[in-house]
Coordinates of C-alpha atoms and ligand atoms in Angstrom, one line a residue:
M4 CA 0.0 0.0 0.0
K5 CA 1.3 3.5 -0.9
I6 CA 1.1 5.8 2.1
D7 CA 0.5 9.5 1.4
R8 CA 3.3 11.4 3.1
N9 CA 1.2 14.5 3.4
A10 CA -1.7 12.8 5.2
P11 CA -2.2 13.6 8.9
V12 CA -0.9 11.7 11.9
G13 CA -3.6 10.1 14.0
V14 CA -3.2 10.7 17.8
F15 CA -5.5 9.3 20.5
D16 CA -6.1 9.1 24.2
S17 CA -9.0 8.6 26.6
G18 CA -9.5 12.3 27.0
V19 CA -7.4 15.4 27.2
G20 CA -4.1 13.7 28.3
G21 CA -2.9 12.9 24.8
L22 CA -3.0 16.7 24.1
T23 CA 0.4 16.8 26.0
V24 CA 1.8 14.5 23.3
A25 CA 0.0 16.4 20.5
R26 CA 1.5 19.6 21.8
E27 CA 5.0 18.2 21.5
I28 CA 4.3 17.0 18.0
M29 CA 3.1 20.5 17.1
R30 CA 6.3 22.0 18.5
N31 CA 8.8 19.6 17.1
L32 CA 7.2 18.5 13.8
P33 CA 5.4 21.7 12.7
S34 CA 4.8 20.5 9.2
E35 CA 2.8 17.6 10.2
K36 CA -1.0 17.6 10.4
I37 CA -2.8 15.9 13.2
V38 CA -6.2 14.2 13.6
Y39 CA -6.7 13.9 17.4
F40 CA -9.3 11.7 19.0
G41 CA -10.2 11.9 22.8
D42 CA -12.5 9.3 24.0
T43 CA -14.3 11.6 26.5
A44 CA -17.4 9.4 26.7
R45 CA -15.4 6.5 28.0
V46 CA -12.7 8.1 30.1
P47 CA -11.0 6.8 32.3
Y48 CA -9.2 3.9 30.6
G49 CA -7.0 3.3 33.6
S50 CA -9.5 1.3 35.7
K51 CA -10.8 -0.9 32.8
S52 CA -9.8 -4.3 31.7
K53 CA -7.3 -5.1 28.9
E54 CA -10.0 -6.6 26.7
T55 CA -12.1 -3.4 26.9
I56 CA -9.1 -1.1 26.1
I57 CA -8.2 -3.3 23.1
R58 CA -11.8 -3.1 21.9
Y59 CA -11.8 0.7 22.4
S60 CA -8.4 1.1 20.6
R61 CA -9.5 -0.9 17.6
Q62 CA -12.6 1.2 17.3
I63 CA -10.6 4.4 17.4
I64 CA -7.9 3.1 15.0
R65 CA -10.7 2.2 12.5
F66 CA -12.0 5.8 12.9
L67 CA -8.5 7.2 12.4
Q68 CA -8.0 5.0 9.3
E69 CA -11.2 6.4 7.9
Q70 CA -9.5 9.9 8.2
Q71 CA -6.7 8.4 6.2
V72 CA -3.9 9.1 8.7
K73 CA -0.4 7.9 7.7
A74 CA 0.7 6.9 11.2
I75 CA -0.8 6.5 14.6
V76 CA 0.6 7.7 18.0
V77 CA -1.2 6.0 20.9
A78 CA -0.9 9.0 23.3
C79 CA -2.1 7.0 26.2
N80 CA 0.0 4.8 28.4
T81 CA -2.9 2.5 29.4
A82 CA -3.8 1.8 25.7
S83 CA 0.0 1.5 24.8
A84 CA 0.4 -1.0 27.7
F85 CA -2.7 -3.1 26.8
A86 CA -3.4 -2.7 23.1
L87 CA -0.3 -1.7 21.1
D88 CA 1.0 -5.3 20.7
A89 CA -2.4 -6.6 19.8
V90 CA -3.1 -3.9 17.1
R91 CA 0.3 -3.4 15.6
D92 CA 0.1 -6.5 13.4
E93 CA -3.3 -5.6 12.2
L94 CA -2.1 -2.4 10.6
D95 CA -0.4 -1.5 7.4
I96 CA 0.6 1.9 8.7
P97 CA 3.2 2.6 11.5
I98 CA 2.0 2.9 15.0
I99 CA 4.0 3.9 18.2
G100 CA 3.1 4.2 21.9
V101 CA 4.4 6.4 24.8
I102 CA 5.9 3.8 27.1
E103 CA 9.2 2.8 25.4
P104 CA 10.3 6.4 24.8
G105 CA 9.8 7.3 28.5
A106 CA 11.5 4.2 29.8
R107 CA 14.5 4.9 27.6
V108 CA 15.0 8.5 28.9
A109 CA 14.6 7.4 32.5
A110 CA 17.2 4.6 32.1
E111 CA 19.6 7.1 30.6
E112 CA 19.0 9.8 33.3
T113 CA 19.0 7.9 36.6
K114 CA 22.1 8.2 38.6
N115 CA 21.3 6.2 41.6
K116 CA 19.3 3.6 39.6
R117 CA 16.2 4.1 41.6
V118 CA 13.3 5.0 39.2
G119 CA 9.7 5.7 40.2
I120 CA 6.8 5.2 37.9
I121 CA 3.3 6.7 38.4
G122 CA 0.4 5.8 36.1
T123 CA -3.0 4.4 36.0
I124 CA -4.0 1.1 37.7
G125 CA -4.0 -0.6 34.3
T126 CA -0.5 0.7 33.3
V127 CA 1.1 0.0 36.7
D128 CA -0.4 -3.5 37.1
S129 CA 0.8 -4.4 33.5
G130 CA 4.4 -3.9 34.8
I131 CA 5.4 -2.8 31.3
H132 CA 7.6 0.2 32.3
A133 CA 9.4 -2.0 34.8
D134 CA 10.0 -4.7 32.1
Y135 CA 11.5 -2.2 29.7
L136 CA 13.6 -0.5 32.4
K137 CA 15.0 -3.9 33.6
M138 CA 15.7 -4.8 30.0
L139 CA 17.6 -1.6 29.4
D140 CA 19.5 -1.8 32.7
P141 CA 19.1 -4.8 35.1
Q142 CA 20.6 -2.7 37.9
I143 CA 17.6 -0.4 38.1
T144 CA 15.2 -0.7 41.0
V145 CA 11.7 0.2 40.0
I146 CA 9.1 1.5 42.3
A147 CA 5.6 1.9 40.8
K148 CA 2.4 3.3 42.1
A149 CA -1.0 3.9 40.6
C150 CA -2.5 7.4 41.2
P151 CA -6.1 6.9 40.0
L152 CA -7.3 10.3 41.4
F153 CA -5.0 12.3 39.1
V154 CA -6.9 11.7 35.9
P155 CA -10.3 13.0 37.1
L156 CA -8.5 16.0 38.8
V157 CA -7.0 16.8 35.4
E158 CA -10.2 16.3 33.5
E159 CA -11.8 18.6 36.0
G160 CA -9.2 21.2 35.3
W161 CA -7.9 21.4 38.8
L162 CA -4.3 21.6 37.7
H163 CA -3.2 24.1 40.4
D164 CA -5.3 23.5 43.4
S165 CA -4.9 22.8 47.1
V166 CA -6.9 19.5 46.8
T167 CA -4.7 18.3 44.0
L168 CA -1.6 19.2 46.1
E169 CA -2.9 17.2 49.1
V170 CA -3.6 14.2 46.9
A171 CA -0.2 14.4 45.3
G172 CA 1.4 14.6 48.7
R173 CA -0.2 11.3 49.7
Y174 CA 0.5 9.4 46.5
L175 CA 4.1 10.5 46.2
K176 CA 5.3 10.2 49.8
E177 CA 6.5 6.7 49.0
F178 CA 8.8 7.9 46.3
K179 CA 10.5 10.4 48.5
D180 CA 11.0 7.8 51.2
E181 CA 12.4 5.4 48.6
E182 CA 14.8 8.1 47.4
V183 CA 14.1 7.8 43.7
D184 CA 16.1 10.3 41.6
T185 CA 13.9 9.9 38.5
L186 CA 10.1 9.7 38.3
I187 CA 8.3 8.8 35.0
L188 CA 5.0 10.5 34.4
G189 CA 3.6 7.3 33.1
C190 CA 0.2 8.7 32.1
T191 CA -0.2 11.4 29.5
H192 CA -2.6 13.4 31.8
Y193 CA 0.1 13.8 34.4
P194 CA 2.4 16.3 32.7
L195 CA -0.4 18.8 33.3
L196 CA 0.2 18.3 37.0
R197 CA 3.9 18.8 36.6
S198 CA 4.2 21.9 38.8
T199 CA 2.2 20.3 41.6
I200 CA 4.3 17.1 41.3
R201 CA 7.4 19.2 41.3
T202 CA 6.4 21.0 44.5
V203 CA 5.9 17.7 46.3
M204 CA 9.0 15.9 44.9
G205 CA 11.4 18.9 45.1
E206 CA 13.9 20.2 42.5
D207 CA 16.3 17.3 42.6
V208 CA 14.2 14.6 41.2
R209 CA 14.1 14.3 37.4
L210 CA 10.5 14.3 36.1
V211 CA 10.3 12.4 32.8
N212 CA 7.5 13.5 30.5
P213 CA 7.5 10.9 27.7
A214 CA 5.6 13.3 25.4
Y215 CA 8.7 15.0 24.1
E216 CA 10.6 11.7 23.4
T217 CA 7.5 10.3 21.7
A218 CA 7.4 13.3 19.3
L219 CA 11.1 12.7 18.6
E220 CA 10.4 8.9 18.0
L221 CA 7.7 9.9 15.6
L222 CA 10.1 12.1 13.7
R223 CA 12.6 9.3 13.5
L224 CA 10.0 6.9 12.3
L225 CA 8.5 9.2 9.6
K226 CA 12.0 9.9 8.3
E227 CA 13.0 6.2 8.2
K228 CA 9.8 5.3 6.3
D229 CA 10.1 8.3 4.0
L230 CA 6.9 9.8 5.3
L231 CA 7.8 13.2 6.5
S232 CA 5.3 15.7 5.3
T233 CA 6.4 18.1 2.5
G234 CA 3.7 20.6 3.5
T235 CA 4.3 23.9 5.0
G236 CA 2.2 23.5 8.1
Q237 CA 0.2 26.6 7.0
E238 CA -2.8 24.7 5.5
E239 CA -6.2 25.6 6.8
F240 CA -7.1 23.4 9.8
P241 CA -3.8 21.5 10.1
Y242 CA -5.2 20.1 13.4
R243 CA -8.5 18.5 13.7
F244 CA -10.1 17.3 17.0
Y245 CA -12.8 14.7 17.6
V246 CA -14.2 13.4 20.8
S247 CA -16.9 10.9 21.8
D248 CA -18.7 13.4 24.1
L249 CA -18.7 17.0 25.5
A250 CA -17.0 18.6 22.5
D251 CA -17.2 22.2 23.8
K252 CA -15.7 21.3 27.2
F253 CA -12.9 19.5 25.4
K254 CA -12.3 22.5 23.1
D255 CA -12.0 24.9 26.1
F256 CA -9.5 22.7 27.7
A257 CA -7.5 22.2 24.5
N258 CA -7.3 25.9 24.1
S259 CA -6.0 26.4 27.6
I260 CA -3.0 24.2 26.9
L261 CA -2.2 24.1 23.3
P262 CA -0.1 26.6 21.3
Y263 CA -2.8 26.7 18.7
D264 CA -6.3 28.1 18.5
V265 CA -8.7 25.2 18.4
E266 CA -11.7 26.5 16.6
M267 CA -13.8 23.4 16.3
T268 CA -14.1 20.0 18.0
Q269 CA -16.5 17.5 16.6
K270 CA -18.3 14.8 18.5
I271 CA -18.6 11.5 16.8
N272 CA -20.3 8.2 17.6
I273 CA -17.2 5.9 18.2
E274 CA -19.5 2.9 19.1
K275 CA -20.3 2.6 15.4
Y276 CA -16.7 1.8 14.5
Ligands
DGL311 N1 -4.0 9.4 29.6 C1 -4.1 8.0 29.8 C2 -2.8 7.3 30.1 O1 -1.8 7.8 29.6 C3 -5.3 7.4 30.3 C4 -5.9 7.9 31.6 C5 -7.2 7.2 31.9 O2 -8.1 7.4 31.1 O3 -7.3 6.6 32.9 O4 -2.8 6.2 30.7

């Protein structure tokens, strides 16, 4: 199959979290167009089963393929952990997730070889970050903890709030006690809580946001496959946003964090895919 190099890249998440990845793609690959899907009707993914997340991911991928994307970025750790292996072989376009890039940076950056991981229940229970880290460096001790209240706090927009700070203090205490020097933000919603997490963890702990590395991984992949866009990035509507519910709420949120003016977000019926 001949893939159109000027087609958009598909990016998806359970909700607004994947915007942290889309934001890095916008900054680092400015000529690429994006079709973003946020599954706002079915968020959160982190407390659902593997079978359910695979089913959701397949539906979203079918939708993105209908939009004729040239590559897909699974901008969700939970879907990357549960569904990436299952869907990769079903596709004739490239697909990448967010877990490997984050693990790679953490393994490179840690000095005391004590790495913390925070994520959803699904991601943490899958053990996938720990597996990668151990594969990259068997000396690394991994401490992982699910922080299930973080996603609803982000979706609610409570990014800088005393309640969020209190919750973060409780979740993150263990990492301070364990003296990790590197903490992977293993859920794409969490970079939006970065300043709160920074306040709790202090200045000396390296916070790894896999979004930037994922954008660089996408750049490498598109280059390797000869799929980099030749467009100018100035086309009308280079970025299109779709959700499964509450389109206006999503649009307001997206506008508060993206370096781009989101004019329209469209609701679609993802169950029909
Ligand atoms: N942002 C997603 C992740 O990276 C999922 C959060 C959720 O829906 O629970 O895991």
